[in-house]
Short mmCIF file of C-alpha atoms in Angstrom, two decimals:
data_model
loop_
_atom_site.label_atom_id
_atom_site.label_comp_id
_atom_site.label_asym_id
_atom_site.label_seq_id
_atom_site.Cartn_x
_atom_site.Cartn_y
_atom_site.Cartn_z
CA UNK A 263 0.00 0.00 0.00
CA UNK A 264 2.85 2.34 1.06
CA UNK A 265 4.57 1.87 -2.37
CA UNK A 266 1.00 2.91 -4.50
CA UNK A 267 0.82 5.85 -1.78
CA UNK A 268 4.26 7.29 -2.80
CA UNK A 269 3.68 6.35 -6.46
CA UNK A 270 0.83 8.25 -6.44
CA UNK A 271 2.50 11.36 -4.81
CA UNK A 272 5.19 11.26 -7.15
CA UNK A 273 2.90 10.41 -10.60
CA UNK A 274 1.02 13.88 -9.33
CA UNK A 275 4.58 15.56 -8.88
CA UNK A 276 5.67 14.76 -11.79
CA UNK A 277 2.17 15.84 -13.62
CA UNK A 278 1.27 18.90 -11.79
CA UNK A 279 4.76 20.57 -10.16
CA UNK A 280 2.73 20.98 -7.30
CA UNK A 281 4.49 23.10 -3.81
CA UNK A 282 3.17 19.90 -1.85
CA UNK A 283 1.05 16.88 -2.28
CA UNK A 284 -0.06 14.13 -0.36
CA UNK A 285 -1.52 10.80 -1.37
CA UNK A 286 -4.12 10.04 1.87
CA UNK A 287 -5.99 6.66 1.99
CA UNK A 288 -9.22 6.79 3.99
CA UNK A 289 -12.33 4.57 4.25
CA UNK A 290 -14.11 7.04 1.70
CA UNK A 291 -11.39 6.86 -0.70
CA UNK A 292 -8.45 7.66 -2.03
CA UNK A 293 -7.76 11.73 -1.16
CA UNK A 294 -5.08 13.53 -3.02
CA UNK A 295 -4.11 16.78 -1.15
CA UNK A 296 -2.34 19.35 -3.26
CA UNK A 297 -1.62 23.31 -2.30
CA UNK A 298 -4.18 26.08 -3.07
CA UNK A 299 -2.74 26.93 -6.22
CA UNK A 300 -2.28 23.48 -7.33
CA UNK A 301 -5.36 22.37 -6.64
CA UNK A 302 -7.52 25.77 -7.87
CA UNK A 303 -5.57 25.16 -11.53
CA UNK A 304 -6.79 21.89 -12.26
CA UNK A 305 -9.14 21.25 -14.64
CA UNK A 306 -11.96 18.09 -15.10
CA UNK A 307 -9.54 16.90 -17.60
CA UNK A 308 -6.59 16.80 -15.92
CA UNK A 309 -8.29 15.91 -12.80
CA UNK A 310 -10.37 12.68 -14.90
CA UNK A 311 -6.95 11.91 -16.04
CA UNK A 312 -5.10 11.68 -12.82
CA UNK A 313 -7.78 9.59 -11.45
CA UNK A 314 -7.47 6.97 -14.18
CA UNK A 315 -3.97 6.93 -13.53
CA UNK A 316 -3.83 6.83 -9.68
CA UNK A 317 -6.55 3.94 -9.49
CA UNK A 318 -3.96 1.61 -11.92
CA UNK A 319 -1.37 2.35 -9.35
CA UNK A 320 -3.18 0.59 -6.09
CA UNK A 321 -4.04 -3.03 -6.02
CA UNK A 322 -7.01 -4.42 -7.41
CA UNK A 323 -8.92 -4.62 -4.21
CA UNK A 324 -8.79 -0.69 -4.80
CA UNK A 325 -10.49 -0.57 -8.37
CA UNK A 326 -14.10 1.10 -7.55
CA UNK A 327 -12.31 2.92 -4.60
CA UNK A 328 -13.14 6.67 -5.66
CA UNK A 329 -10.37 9.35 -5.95
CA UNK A 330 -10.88 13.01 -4.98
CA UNK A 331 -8.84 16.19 -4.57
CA UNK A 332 -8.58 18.67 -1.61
CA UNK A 333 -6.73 21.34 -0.10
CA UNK A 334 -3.52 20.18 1.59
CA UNK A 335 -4.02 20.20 5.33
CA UNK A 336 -0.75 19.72 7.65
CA UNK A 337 -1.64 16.26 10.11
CA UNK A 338 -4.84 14.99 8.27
CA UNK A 339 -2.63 11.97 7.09
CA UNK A 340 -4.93 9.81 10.40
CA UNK A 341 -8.16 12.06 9.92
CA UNK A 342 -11.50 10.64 10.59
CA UNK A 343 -12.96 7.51 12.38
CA UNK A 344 -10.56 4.78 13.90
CA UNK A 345 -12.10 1.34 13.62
#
């Protein structure tokens, strides 16, 4: 899991020259934090294409898992409910 996190922080990296992103895995999906800049400049197609592309990098078990972007918060990496 750890190796499709980072894959998927670098892939957006790479794409997007972002000042920070973050690859978050959460029971409602698969989060992709980016800066304010970052995130305001990307368009549907961009963002339909990175989605594509991040859901190839996780395992299988991870295929309907939905993929969404947000602002980059500092210590949401264990945000939410604990089960």
């Amino acid at each position: 899991m750890l190796i499709a996190v980072h894959a998927a922080e670098k892939l957006v990296g790479e794409s997007l020259k972002p000042r920070t992103a973050r690859c978050r895995v959460r029971g409602t999906g698969i989060v992709i934090e980016l800066d304010a800049d970052s995130l305001g400049g990307l368009d549907a197609a961009r963002r339909d294409t990175l989605t594509l592309a991040i859901t190839r990098l996780f395992p299988d078990a991870f295929a309907q898992t939905p993929v969404s972007f947000a602002p980059y918060r500092i210590g949401s990496a264990f945000v939410g409910e604990r089960k």
